PDB file of C-alpha atoms in Angstrom:
ATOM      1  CA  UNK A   1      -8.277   7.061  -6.615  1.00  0.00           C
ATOM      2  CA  UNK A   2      -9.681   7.997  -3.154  1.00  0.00           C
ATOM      3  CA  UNK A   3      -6.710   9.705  -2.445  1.00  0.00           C
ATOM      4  CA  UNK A   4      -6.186  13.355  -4.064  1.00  0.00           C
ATOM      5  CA  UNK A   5      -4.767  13.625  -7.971  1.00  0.00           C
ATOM      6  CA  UNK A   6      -1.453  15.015  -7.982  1.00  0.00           C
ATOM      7  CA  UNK A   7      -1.537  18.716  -9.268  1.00  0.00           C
ATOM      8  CA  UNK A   8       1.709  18.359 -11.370  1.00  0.00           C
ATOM      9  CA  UNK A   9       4.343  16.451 -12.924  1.00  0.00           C
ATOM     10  CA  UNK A  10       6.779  17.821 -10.413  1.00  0.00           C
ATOM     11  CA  UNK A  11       4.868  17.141  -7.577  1.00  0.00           C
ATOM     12  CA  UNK A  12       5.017  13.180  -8.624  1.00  0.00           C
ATOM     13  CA  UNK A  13       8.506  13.623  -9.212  1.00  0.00           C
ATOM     14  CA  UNK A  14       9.232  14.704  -5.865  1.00  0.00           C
ATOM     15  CA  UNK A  15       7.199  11.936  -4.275  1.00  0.00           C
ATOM     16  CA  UNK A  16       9.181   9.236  -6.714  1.00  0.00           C
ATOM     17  CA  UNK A  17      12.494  10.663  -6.489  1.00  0.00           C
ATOM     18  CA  UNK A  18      13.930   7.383  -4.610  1.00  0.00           C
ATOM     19  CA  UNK A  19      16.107   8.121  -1.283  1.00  0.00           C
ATOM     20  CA  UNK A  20      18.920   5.399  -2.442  1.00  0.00           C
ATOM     21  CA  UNK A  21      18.935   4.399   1.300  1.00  0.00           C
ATOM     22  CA  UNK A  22      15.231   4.084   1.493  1.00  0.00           C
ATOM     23  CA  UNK A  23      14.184   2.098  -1.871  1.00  0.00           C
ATOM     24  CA  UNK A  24      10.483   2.008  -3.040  1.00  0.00           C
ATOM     25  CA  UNK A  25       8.784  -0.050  -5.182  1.00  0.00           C
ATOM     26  CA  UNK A  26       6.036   1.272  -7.583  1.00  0.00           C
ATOM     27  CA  UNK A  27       3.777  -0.767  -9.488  1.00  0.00           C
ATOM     28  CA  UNK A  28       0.938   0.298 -12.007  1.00  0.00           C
ATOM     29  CA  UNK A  29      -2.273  -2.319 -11.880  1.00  0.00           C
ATOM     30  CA  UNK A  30      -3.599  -2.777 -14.910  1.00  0.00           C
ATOM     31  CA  UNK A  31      -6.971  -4.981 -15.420  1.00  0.00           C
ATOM     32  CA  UNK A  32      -5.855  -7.804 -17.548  1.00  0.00           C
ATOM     33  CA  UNK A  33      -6.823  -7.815 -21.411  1.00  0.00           C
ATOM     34  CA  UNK A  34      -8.288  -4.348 -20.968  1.00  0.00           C
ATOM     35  CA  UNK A  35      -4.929  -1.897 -20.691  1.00  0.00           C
ATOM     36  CA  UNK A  36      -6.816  -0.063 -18.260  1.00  0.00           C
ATOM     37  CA  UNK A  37      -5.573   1.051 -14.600  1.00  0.00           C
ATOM     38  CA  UNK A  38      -7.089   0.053 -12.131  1.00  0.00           C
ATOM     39  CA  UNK A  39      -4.810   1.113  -9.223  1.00  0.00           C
ATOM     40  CA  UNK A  40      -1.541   1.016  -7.795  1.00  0.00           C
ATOM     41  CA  UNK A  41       0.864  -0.377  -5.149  1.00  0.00           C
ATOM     42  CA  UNK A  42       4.500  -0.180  -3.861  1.00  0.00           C
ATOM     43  CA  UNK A  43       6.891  -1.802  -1.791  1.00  0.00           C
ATOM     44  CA  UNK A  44       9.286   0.087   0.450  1.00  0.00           C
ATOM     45  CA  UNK A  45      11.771   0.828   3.350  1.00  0.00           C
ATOM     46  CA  UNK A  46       9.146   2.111   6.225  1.00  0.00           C
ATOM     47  CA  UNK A  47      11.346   4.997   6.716  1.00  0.00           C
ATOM     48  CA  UNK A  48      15.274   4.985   6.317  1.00  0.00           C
ATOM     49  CA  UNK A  49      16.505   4.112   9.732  1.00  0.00           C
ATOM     50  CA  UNK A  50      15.016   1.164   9.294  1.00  0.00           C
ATOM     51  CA  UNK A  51      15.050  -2.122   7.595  1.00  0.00           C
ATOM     52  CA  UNK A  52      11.428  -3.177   8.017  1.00  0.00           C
ATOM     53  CA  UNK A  53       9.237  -3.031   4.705  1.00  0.00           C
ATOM     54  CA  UNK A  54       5.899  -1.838   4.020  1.00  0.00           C
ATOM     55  CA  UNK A  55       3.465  -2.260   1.754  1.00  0.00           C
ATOM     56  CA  UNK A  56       0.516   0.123   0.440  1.00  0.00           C
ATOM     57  CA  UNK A  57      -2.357   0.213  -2.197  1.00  0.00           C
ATOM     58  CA  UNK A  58      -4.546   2.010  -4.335  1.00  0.00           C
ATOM     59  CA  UNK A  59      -7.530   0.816  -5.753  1.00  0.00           C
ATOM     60  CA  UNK A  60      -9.512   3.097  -8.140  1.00  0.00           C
ATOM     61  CA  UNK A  61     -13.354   3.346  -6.876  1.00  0.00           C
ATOM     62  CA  UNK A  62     -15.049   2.383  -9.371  1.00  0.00           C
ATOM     63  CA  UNK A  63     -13.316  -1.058  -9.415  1.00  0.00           C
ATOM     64  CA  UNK A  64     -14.120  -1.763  -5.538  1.00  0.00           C
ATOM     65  CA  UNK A  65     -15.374  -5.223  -4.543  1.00  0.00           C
ATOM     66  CA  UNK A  66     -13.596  -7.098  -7.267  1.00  0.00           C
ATOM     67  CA  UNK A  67     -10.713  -8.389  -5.410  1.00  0.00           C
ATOM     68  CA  UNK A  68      -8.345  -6.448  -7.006  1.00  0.00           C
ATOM     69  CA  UNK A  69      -6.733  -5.153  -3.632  1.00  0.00           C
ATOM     70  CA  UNK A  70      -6.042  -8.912  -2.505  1.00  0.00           C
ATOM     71  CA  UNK A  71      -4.622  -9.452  -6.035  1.00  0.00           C
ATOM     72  CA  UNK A  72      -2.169  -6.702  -5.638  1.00  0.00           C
ATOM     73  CA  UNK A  73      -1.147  -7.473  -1.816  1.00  0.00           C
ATOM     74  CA  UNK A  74       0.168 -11.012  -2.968  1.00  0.00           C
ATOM     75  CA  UNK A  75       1.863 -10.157  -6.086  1.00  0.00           C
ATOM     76  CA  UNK A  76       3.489  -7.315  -3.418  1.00  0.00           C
ATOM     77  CA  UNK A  77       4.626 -10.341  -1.374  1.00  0.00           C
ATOM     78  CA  UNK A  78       5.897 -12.901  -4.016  1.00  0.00           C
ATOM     79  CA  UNK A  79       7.540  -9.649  -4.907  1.00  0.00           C
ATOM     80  CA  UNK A  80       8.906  -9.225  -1.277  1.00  0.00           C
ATOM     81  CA  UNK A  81       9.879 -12.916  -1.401  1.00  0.00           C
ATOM     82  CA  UNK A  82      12.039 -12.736  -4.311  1.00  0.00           C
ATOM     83  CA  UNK A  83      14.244  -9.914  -2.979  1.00  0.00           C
ATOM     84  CA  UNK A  84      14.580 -11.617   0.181  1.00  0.00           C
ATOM     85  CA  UNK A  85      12.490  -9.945   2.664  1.00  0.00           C
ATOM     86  CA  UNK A  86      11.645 -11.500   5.837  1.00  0.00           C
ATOM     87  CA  UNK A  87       8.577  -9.317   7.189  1.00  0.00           C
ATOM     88  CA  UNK A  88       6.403  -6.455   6.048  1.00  0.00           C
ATOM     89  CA  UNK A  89       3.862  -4.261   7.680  1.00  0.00           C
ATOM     90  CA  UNK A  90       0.416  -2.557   6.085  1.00  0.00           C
ATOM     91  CA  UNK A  91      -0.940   0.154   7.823  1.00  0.00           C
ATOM     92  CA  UNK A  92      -4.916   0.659   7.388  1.00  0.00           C
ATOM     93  CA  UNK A  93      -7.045   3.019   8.625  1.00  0.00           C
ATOM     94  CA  UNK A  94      -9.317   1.279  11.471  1.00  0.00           C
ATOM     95  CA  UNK A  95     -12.390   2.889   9.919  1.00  0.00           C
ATOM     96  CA  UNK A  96     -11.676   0.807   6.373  1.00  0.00           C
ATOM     97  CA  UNK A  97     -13.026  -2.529   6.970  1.00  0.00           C
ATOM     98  CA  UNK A  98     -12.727  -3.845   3.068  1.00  0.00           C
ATOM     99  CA  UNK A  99      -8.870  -3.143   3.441  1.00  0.00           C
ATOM    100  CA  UNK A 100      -8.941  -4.420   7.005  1.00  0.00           C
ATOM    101  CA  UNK A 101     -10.692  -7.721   5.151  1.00  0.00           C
ATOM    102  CA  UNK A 102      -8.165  -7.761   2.629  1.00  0.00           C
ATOM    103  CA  UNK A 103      -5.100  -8.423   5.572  1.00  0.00           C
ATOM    104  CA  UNK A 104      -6.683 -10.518   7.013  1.00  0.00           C
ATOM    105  CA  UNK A 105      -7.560 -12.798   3.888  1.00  0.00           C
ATOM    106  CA  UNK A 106      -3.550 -12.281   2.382  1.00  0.00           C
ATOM    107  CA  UNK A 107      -2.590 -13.350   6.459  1.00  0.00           C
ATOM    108  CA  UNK A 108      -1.810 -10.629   7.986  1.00  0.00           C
ATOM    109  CA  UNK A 109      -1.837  -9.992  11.734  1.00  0.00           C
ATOM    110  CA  UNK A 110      -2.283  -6.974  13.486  1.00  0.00           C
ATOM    111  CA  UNK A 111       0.907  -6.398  15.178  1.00  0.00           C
ATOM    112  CA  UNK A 112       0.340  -2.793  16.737  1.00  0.00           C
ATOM    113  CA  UNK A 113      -1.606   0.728  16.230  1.00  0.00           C
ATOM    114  CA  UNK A 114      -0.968   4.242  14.764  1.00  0.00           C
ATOM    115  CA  UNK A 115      -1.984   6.994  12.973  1.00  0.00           C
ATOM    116  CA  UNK A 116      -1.896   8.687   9.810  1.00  0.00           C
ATOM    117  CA  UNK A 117      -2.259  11.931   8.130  1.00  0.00           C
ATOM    118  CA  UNK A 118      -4.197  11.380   4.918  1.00  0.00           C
ATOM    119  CA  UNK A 119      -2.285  13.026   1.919  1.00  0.00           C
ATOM    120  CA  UNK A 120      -3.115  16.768   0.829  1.00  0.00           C
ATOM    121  CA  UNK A 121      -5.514  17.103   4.095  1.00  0.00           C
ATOM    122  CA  UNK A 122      -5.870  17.840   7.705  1.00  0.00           C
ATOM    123  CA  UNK A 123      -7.592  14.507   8.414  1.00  0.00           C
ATOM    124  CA  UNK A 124      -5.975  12.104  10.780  1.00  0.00           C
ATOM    125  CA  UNK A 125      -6.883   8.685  10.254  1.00  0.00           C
ATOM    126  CA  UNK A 126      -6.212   5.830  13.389  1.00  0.00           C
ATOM    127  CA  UNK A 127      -4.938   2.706  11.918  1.00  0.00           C
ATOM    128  CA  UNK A 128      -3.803  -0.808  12.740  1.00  0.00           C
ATOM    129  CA  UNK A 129      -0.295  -2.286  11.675  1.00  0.00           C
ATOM    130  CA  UNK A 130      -0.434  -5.264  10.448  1.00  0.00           C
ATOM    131  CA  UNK A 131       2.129  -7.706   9.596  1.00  0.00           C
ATOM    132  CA  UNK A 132       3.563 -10.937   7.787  1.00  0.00           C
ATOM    133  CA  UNK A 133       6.460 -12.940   8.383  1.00  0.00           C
ATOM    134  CA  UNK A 134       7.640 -14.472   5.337  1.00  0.00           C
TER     135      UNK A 134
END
């Protein structure tokens, strides 16, 4: 995955272990017929004074270009869809056109800007929100 592997089992745990007022969504891709992973995804409260969702994904490197991040953003919203959910947002880094691509193509809009702090570094990345009404 581009981002850093976790060092431990606790250190997953601690990232898992659900706030019950802020409820994530974790999903394992795997590529079909070959029970291999290719990625992952979630679903999730923003933060937990809110009740906007967002959605995220992973998409191992290797595997790039195959359209596997579109795949997983609309299983994320008929996901979304069957709880209910009215809106969600994606942030992307600016600099990450495919991902960028990938909104876009799953109809997205990009509804505002912000930054983020890439995980287990110092690197801040810009990024646009983006967003779909469902």
């Amino acid at each position: 995955m581009p981002d850093p592997p976790y060092k431990n089992g606790a250190e997953i745990a601690e990232i898992l272990d659900d706030d019950p007022d802020c409820p994530v969504y974790y999903f394992v891709a795997l590529r079909a017929g070959f029970d291999e992973i290719i990625g992952t995804c979630s679903l999730g409260f923003e933060n937990s004074s809110t009740d906007k969702y967002s959605i995220g994904y992973n998409v191992k490197k290797d595997h790039w270009g195959n359209g596997y991040a579109a795949e997983m953003v609309h299983a994320l919203i008929d996901f979304a869809r069957g709880l209910g959910i009215k809106s969600i947002t994606a942030p992307v880094a600016k600099e990450n056109k495919a991902s960028n691509r990938v909104m876009e193509k799953c109809g997205f809009f990009i509804d505002g800007e912000s930054s983020f702090k890439k995980s287990g570094t110092d690197i801040v990345h810009p990024t646009f929100i983006y967003r779909l009404n469902l």
